[in-house]
Short mmCIF file of C-alpha atoms and ligand atoms in Angstrom, two decimals:
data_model
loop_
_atom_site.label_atom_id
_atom_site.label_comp_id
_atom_site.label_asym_id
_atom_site.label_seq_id
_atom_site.Cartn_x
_atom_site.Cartn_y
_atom_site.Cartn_z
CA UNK A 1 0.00 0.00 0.00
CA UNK A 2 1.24 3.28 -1.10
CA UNK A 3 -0.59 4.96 1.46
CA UNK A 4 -0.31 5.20 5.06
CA UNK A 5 -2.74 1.81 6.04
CA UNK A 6 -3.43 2.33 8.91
CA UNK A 7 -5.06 5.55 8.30
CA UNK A 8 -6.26 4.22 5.08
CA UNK A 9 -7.73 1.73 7.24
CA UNK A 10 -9.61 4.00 9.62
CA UNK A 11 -10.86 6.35 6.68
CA UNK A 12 -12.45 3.42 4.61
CA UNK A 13 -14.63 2.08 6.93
CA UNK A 14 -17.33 3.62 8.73
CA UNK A 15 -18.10 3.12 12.37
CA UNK A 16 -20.92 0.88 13.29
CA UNK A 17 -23.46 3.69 15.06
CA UNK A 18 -22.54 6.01 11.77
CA UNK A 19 -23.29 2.67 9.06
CA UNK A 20 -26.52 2.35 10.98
CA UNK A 21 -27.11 6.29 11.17
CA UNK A 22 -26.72 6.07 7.14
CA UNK A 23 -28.76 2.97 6.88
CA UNK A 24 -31.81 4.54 8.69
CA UNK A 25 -31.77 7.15 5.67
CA UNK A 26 -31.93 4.70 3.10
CA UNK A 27 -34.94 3.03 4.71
CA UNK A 28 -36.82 6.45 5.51
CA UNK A 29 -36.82 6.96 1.81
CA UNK A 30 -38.52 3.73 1.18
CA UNK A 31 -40.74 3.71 4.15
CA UNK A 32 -41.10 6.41 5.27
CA UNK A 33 -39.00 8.75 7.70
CA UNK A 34 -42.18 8.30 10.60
CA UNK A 35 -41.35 4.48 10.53
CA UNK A 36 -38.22 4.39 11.06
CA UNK A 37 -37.18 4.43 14.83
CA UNK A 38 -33.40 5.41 14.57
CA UNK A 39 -31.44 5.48 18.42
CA UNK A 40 -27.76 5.24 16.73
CA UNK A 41 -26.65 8.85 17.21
CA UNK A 42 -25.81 10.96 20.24
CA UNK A 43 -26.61 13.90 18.52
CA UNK A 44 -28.15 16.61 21.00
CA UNK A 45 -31.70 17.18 19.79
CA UNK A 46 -32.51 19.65 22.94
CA UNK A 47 -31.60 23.06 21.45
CA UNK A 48 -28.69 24.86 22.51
CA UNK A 49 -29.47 27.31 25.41
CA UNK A 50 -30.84 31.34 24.40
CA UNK A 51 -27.72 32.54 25.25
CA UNK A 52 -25.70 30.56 22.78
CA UNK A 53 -27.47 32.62 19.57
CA UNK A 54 -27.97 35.93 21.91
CA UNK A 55 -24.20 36.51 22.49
CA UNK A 56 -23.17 34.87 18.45
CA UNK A 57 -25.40 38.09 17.79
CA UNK A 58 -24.12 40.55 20.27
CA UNK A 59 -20.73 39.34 19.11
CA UNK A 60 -20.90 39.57 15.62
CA UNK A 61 -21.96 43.84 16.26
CA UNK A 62 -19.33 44.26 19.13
CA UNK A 63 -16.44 43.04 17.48
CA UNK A 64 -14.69 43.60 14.67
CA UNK A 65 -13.43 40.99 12.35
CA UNK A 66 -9.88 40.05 13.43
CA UNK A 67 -11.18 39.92 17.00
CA UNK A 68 -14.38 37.56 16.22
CA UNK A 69 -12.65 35.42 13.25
CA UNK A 70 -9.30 36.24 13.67
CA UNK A 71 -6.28 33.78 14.92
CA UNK A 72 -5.99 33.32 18.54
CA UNK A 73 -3.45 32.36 20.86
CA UNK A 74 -2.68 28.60 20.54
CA UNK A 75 -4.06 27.70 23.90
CA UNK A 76 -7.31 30.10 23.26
CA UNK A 77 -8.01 33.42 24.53
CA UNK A 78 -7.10 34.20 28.10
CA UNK A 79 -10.45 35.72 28.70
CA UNK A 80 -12.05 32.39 27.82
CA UNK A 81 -9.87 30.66 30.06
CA UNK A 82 -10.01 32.65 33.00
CA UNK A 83 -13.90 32.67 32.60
CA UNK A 84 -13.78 28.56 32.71
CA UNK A 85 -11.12 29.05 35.44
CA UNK A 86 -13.82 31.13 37.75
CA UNK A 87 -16.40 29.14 36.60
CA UNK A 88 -15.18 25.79 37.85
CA UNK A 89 -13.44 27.49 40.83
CA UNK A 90 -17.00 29.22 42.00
CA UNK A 91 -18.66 25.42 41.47
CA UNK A 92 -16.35 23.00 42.57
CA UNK A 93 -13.82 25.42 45.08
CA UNK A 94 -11.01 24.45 43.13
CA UNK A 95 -8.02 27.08 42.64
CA UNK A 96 -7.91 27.16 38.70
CA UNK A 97 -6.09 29.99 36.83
CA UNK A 98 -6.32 30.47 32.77
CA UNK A 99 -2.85 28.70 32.67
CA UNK A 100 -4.34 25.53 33.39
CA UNK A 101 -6.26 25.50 30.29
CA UNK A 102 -5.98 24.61 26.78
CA UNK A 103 -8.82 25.38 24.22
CA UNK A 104 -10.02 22.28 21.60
CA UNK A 105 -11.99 21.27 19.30
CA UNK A 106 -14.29 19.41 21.68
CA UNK A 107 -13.57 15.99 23.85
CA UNK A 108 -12.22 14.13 20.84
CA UNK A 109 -9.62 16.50 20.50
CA UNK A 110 -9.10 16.76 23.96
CA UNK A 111 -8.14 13.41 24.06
CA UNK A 112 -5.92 12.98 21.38
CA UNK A 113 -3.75 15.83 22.60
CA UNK A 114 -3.82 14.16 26.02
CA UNK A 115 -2.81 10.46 24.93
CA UNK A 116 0.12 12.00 22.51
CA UNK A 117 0.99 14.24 24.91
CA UNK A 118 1.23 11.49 27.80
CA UNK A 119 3.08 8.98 25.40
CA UNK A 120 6.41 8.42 25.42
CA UNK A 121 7.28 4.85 24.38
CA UNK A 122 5.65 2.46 22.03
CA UNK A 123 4.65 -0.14 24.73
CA UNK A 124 2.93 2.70 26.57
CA UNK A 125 -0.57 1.60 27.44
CA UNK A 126 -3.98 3.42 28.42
CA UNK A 127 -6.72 1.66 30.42
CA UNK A 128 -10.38 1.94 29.12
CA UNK A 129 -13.10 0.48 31.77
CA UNK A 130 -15.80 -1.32 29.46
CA UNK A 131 -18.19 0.01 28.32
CA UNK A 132 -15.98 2.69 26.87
CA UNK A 133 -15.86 5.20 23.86
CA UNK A 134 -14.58 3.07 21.00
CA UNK A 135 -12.58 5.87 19.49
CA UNK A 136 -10.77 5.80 22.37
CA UNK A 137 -8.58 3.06 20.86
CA UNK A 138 -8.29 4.81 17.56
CA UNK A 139 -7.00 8.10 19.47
CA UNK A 140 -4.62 5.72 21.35
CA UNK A 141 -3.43 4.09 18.80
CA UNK A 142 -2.55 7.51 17.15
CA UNK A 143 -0.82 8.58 19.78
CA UNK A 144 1.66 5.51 19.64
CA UNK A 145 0.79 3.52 22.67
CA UNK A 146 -2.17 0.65 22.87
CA UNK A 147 -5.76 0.38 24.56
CA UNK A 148 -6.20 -2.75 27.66
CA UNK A 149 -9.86 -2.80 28.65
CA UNK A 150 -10.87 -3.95 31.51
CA UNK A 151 -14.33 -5.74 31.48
CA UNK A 152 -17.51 -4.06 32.49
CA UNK A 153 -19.31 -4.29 36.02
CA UNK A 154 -22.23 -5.13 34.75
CA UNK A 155 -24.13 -5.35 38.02
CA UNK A 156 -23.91 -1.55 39.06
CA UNK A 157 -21.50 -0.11 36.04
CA UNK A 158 -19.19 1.17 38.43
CA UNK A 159 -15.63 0.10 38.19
CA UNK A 160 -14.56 -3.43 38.75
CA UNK A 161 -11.35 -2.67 40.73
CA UNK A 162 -9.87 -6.27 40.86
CA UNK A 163 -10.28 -6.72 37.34
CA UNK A 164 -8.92 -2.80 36.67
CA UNK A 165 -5.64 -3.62 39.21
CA UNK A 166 -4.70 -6.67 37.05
CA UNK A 167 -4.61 -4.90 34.17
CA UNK A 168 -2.76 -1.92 35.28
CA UNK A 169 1.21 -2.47 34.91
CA UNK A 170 4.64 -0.99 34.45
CA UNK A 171 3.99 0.37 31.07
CA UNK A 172 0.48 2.13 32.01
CA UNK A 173 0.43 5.80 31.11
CA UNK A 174 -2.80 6.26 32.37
CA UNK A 175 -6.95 5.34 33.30
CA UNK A 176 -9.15 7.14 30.99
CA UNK A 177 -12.75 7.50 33.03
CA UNK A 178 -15.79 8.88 31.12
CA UNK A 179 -18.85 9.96 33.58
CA UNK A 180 -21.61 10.55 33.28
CA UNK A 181 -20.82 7.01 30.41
CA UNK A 182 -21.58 6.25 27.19
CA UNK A 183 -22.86 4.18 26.92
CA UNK A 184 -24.37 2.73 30.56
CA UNK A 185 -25.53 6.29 31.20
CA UNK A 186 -23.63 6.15 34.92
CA UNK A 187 -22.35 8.46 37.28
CA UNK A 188 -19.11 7.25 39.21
CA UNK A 189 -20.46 7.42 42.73
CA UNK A 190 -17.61 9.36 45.12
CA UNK A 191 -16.87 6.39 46.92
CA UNK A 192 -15.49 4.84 43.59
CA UNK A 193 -13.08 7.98 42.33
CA UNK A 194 -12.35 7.65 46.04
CA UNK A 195 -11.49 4.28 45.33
CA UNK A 196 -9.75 5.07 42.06
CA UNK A 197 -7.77 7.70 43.70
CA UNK A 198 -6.45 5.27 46.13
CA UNK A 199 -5.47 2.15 43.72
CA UNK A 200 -3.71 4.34 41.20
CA UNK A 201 -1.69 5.89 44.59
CA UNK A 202 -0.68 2.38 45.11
CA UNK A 203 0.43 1.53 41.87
CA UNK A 204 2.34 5.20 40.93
CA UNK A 205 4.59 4.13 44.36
CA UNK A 206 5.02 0.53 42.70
CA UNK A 207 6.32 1.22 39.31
CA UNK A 208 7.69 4.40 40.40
CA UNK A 209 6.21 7.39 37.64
CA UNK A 210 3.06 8.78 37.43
CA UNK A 211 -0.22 7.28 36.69
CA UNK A 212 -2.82 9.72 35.08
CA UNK A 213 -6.62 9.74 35.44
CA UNK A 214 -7.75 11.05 31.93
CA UNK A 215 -11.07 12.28 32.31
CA UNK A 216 -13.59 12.39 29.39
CA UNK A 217 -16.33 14.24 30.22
CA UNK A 218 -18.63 15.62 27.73
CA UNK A 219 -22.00 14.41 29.59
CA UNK A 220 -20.95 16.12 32.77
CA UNK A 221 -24.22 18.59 33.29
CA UNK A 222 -26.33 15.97 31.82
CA UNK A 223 -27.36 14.23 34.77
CA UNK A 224 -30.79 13.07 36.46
CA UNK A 225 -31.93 12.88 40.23
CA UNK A 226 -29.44 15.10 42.11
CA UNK A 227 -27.07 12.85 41.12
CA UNK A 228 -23.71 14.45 41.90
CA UNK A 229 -20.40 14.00 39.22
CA UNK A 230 -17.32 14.07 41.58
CA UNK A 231 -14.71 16.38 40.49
CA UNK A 232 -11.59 14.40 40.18
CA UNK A 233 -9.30 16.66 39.82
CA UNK A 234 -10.09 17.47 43.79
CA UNK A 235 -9.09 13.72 45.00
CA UNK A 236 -6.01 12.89 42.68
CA UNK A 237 -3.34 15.05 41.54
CA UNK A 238 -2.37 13.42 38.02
CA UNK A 239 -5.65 14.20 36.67
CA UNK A 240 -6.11 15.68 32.94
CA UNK A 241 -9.66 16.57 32.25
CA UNK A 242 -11.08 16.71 28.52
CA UNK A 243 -14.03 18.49 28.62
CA UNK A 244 -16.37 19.61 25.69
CA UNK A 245 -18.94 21.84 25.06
CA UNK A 246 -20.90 19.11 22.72
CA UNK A 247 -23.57 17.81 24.51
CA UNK A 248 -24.16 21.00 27.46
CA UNK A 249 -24.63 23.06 24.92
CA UNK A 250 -25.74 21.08 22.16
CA UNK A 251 -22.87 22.61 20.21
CA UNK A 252 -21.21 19.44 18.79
CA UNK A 253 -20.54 20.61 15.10
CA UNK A 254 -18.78 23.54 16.63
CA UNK A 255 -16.11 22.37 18.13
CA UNK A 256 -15.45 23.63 21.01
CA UNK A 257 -13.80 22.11 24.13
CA UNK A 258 -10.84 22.25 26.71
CA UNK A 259 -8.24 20.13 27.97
CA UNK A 260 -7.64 21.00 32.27
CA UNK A 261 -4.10 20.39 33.64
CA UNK A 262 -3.85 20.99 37.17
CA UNK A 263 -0.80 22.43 38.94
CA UNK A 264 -0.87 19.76 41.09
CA UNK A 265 -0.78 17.42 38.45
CA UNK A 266 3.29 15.86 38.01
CA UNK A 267 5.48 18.38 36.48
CA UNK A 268 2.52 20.02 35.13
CA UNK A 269 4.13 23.05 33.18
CA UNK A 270 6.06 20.37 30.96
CA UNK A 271 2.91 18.49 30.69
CA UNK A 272 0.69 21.60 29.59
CA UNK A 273 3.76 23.03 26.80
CA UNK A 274 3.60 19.03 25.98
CA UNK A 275 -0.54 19.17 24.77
CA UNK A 276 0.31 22.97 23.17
CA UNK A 277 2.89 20.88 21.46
CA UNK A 278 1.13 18.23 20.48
CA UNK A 279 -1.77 20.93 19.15
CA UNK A 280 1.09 22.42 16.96
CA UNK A 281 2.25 19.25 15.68
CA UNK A 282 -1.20 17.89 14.40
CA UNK A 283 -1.84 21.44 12.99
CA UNK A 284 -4.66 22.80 15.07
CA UNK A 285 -3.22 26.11 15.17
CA UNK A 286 -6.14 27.08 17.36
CA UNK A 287 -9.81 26.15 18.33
CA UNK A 288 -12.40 27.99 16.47
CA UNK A 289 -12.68 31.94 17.27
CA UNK A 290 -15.97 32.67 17.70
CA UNK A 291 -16.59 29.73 19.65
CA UNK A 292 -14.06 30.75 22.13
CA UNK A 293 -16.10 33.79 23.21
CA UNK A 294 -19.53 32.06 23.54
CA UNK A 295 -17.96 29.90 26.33
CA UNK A 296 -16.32 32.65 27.37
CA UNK A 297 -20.16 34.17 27.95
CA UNK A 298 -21.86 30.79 28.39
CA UNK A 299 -20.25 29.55 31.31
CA UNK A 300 -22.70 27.48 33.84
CA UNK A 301 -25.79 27.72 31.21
CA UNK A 302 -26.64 24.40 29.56
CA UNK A 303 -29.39 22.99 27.42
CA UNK A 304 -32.47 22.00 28.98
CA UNK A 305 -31.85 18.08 30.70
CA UNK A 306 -34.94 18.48 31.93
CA UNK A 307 -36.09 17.08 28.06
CA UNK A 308 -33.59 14.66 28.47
CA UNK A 309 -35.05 13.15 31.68
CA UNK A 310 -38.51 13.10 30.18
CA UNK A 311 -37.32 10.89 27.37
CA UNK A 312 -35.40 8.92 30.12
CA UNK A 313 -38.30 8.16 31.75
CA UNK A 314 -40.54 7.84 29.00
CA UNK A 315 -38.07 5.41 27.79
CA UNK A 316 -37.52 2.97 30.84
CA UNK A 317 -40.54 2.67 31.66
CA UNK A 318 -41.66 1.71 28.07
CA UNK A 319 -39.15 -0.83 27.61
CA UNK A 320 -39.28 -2.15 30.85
CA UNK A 321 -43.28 -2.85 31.03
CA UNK A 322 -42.31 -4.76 27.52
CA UNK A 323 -40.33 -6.61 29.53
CA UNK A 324 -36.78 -5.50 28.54
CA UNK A 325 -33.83 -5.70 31.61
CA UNK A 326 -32.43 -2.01 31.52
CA UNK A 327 -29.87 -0.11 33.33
CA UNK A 328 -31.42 2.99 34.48
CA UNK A 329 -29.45 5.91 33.33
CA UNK A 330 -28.26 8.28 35.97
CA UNK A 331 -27.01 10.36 33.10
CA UNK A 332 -25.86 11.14 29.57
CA UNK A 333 -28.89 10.33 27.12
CA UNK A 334 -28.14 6.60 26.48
CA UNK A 335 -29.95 4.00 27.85
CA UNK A 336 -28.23 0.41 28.18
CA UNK A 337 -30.57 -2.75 27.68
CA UNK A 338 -29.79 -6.59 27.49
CA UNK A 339 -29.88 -7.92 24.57
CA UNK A 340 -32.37 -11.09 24.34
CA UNK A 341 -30.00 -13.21 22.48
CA UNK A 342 -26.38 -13.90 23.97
CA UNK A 343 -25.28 -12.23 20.74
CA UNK A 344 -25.77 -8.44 20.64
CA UNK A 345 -24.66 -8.45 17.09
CA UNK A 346 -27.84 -10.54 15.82
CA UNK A 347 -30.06 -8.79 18.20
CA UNK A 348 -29.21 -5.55 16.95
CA UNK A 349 -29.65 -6.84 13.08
CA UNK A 350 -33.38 -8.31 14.15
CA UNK A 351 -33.92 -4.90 15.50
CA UNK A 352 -33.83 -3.49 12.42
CA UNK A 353 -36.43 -5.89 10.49
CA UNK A 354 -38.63 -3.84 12.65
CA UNK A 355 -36.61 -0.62 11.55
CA UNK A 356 -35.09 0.27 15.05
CA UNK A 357 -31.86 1.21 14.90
CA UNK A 358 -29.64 0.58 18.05
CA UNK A 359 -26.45 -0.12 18.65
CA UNK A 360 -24.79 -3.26 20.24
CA UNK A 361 -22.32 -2.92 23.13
CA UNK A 362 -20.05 -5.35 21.30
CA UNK A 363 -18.15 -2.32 20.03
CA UNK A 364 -18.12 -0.61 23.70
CA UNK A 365 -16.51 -3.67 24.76
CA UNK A 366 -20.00 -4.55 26.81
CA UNK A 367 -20.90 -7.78 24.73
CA UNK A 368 -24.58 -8.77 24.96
CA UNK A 369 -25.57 -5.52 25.57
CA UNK A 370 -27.25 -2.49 23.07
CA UNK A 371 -27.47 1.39 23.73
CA UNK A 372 -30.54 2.99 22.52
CA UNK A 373 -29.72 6.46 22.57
CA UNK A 374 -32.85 8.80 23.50
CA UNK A 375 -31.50 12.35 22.47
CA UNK A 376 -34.56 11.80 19.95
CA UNK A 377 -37.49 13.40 19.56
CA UNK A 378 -40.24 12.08 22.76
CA UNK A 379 -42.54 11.38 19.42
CA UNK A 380 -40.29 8.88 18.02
CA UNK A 381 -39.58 7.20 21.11
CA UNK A 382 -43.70 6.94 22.22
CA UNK A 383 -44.21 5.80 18.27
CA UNK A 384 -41.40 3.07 18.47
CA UNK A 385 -43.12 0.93 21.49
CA UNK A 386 -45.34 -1.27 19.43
CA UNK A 387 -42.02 -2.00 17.22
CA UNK A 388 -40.27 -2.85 20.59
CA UNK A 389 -42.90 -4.88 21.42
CA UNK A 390 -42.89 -7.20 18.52
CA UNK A 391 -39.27 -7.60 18.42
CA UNK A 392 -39.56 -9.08 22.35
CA UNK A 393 -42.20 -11.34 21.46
CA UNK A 394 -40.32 -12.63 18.42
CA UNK A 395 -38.05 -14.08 21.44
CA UNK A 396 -40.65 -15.08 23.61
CA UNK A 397 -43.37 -16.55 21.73
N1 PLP B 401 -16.27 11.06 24.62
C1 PLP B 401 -17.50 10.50 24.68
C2 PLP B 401 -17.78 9.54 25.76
C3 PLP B 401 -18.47 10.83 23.74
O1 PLP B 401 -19.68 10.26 23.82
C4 PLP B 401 -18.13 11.74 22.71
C5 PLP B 401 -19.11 12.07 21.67
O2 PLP B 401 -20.18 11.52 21.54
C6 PLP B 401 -16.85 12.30 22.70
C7 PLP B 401 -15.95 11.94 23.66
C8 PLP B 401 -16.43 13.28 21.66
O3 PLP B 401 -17.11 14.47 21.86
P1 PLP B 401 -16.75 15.82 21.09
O4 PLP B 401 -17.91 16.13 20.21
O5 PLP B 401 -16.62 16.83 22.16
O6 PLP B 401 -15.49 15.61 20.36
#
């Protein structure tokens, strides 16, 4: 191959939730778009909150056009990150400053940075905790070093800390955590970053360097019930947050995100000029202008969950009168079912027969699981019941 293959690789073939996605459009053109039942995507459907298109507007008369579209400093403007710096100091009573902060394009950049920036030999490994973000393994892989997941608790989908201690070893670089999950739709409780906190303590004394929490958090906001999302950076120094403004502000084609490196955080200066480096090398120059100052003015506002936690609700208890075993989400907007056939795979390709579109946990590492993603429209979700219904009784009859 003339061509890197690896990369040729990754560009030829479509991920499984963005196949279906494209599928679903093929059959609403023969059936009908009101019969087709599609949960692939995690596409925020809530609308982004007022202030989003109020201060686009107030920006686009203040400003003029080098300020709004402009270049800005590689790690953002410093008015942007001082207002996430007081933002998270005022809500968590942590002691932030704008140097902490680097400006993305969203989580998945985030992440990328982080893993590059973190690598530094090629049997360098990252530990994902099932069910996990499959791109995590592509951004891993990019980076140089290689994914070890460690299987789901599928009782509680906390974090299954015998199974997590034998996987973690001399060559881990780090524990990537995403909660609120997709796709389970947990919250870590505190006792288990508590928990996390202490194992990892353990293990940095044991192999003797540093052992970094990477935190992917997107679906922070997004939760249901009071339920609280620990901030980790508060009970473990080498903590890197990735945060994005995708899903709290429904802003996911914008781009916009952060990556958070403490100062407590080991030899955190080098580690900071190490992600603006790693920025420069993949040519991201900087994260997009505009977007910069909406957070900047956005801080603390997010889309309306309250939506979310209808559908939730709407959701579960639908699928569970059917008859269906389902985890119920604490947050995010995915809800995690057992599949009724050991093999998610199949399930998932009956599924559609009745044209519902979920996803199987196969490719989250979860196997015999599916995620039905309800960021949908409460419509959708109330019309796809009798469809759910038939597919359980095709099982059960
Ligand atoms: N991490 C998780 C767990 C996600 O679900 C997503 C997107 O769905 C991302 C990261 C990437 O988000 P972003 O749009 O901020 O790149």
């Amino acid at each position: 191959m003339i061509y890197n293959e690896k990369m040729y690789e990754l560009g030829s073939k479509r991920s499984a939730i963005r196949e279906l996605f494209e599928y679903g459009k093929k059959r609403a053109a023969i059936v009908g778009a009101e019969n087709v039942y599609d949960f692939s995507l995690g596409n925020p459907t809530v609308p982004a909150p007022d202030c989003v298109d109020e201060t686009i507007r107030n920006l686009t008369e203040e400003l003029d056009c080098i300020r709004l579209h402009g270049y800005t400093s590689a790690q953002g403007d410093e008015e942007t990150r001082s207002a996430i710096a007081r933002f998270l100091n005022k809500t968590h009573g942590t002691q932030f400053h704008a140097d902490n902060f680097y400006i993305t394009m969203g989580a998945a950049a985030s992440l990328s940075l982080a893993f590059k920036a973190l690598t530094t030999a090629p049997l360098d490994e990252f530990v994902a905790i099932a069910p996990y973000f499959p791109e995590y393994k592509v951004f891993v892989e990019a980076a140089g070093a290689s994914l070890r997941v460690v299987p789901a608790d599928t009782t509680a989908f906390q974090i299954d800390f015998e199974a997590l201690e034998a996987a973690i070893g001399k060559n881990t670089k780090g524990v990537i955590i995403n909660s609120p999950n997709n796709p389970s739709g947990a919250v870590y409780s505190l006792e288990t970053i508590k928990k996390l906190a202490s194992l990892l303590g353990v293990k940095e004394k044991e192999y003797g360097h540093p052992i970094f929490i990477i935190c992917d958090e997107p679906y922070r906001e997004i939760v249901y019930d009071g339920a609280e999302v620990p901030f980790v950076t508060k009970y473990y120094d080498n903590t890197v947050v990735c945060y994005s403004y995708s899903k709290s502000l429904s802003l996911p084609g914008e781009r916009i995100g952060y990556i958070l490196v403490p100062d407590e955080a080991y030899e955190s200066k080098a580690l900071y000029a190490a992600v603006a480096g790693c920025g420069r090398a993949l040519g991201y120059v900087c994260a997009p202008s505009m977007m910069q100052k909406v957070i900047a003015r956005c801080q603390g506002e997010t889309g309306d969950v309250e939506l979310y936690r209808k559908n939730r609700d709407l959701l579960y208890e639908g699928l569970t009168a059917i008859g269906y075993e389902c985890f119920k989400p604490q947050g995010a907007f995915y809800m995690f079912v057992k599949a009724l056939e050991e093999d998610a795979d199949a399930f998932c390709e009956r599924a559609k027969e009745e044209d519902l579109l979920i996803v199987s946990a196969n490719g989250f590492g979860c196997p015999g699981y599916v995620r039905i993603s309800y960021c949908v429209d409460a419509d959708m979700i109330k019309r796809s019941f009798g469809a759910f219904e038939r597919l359980y009784k095709s099982y059960h009859n």
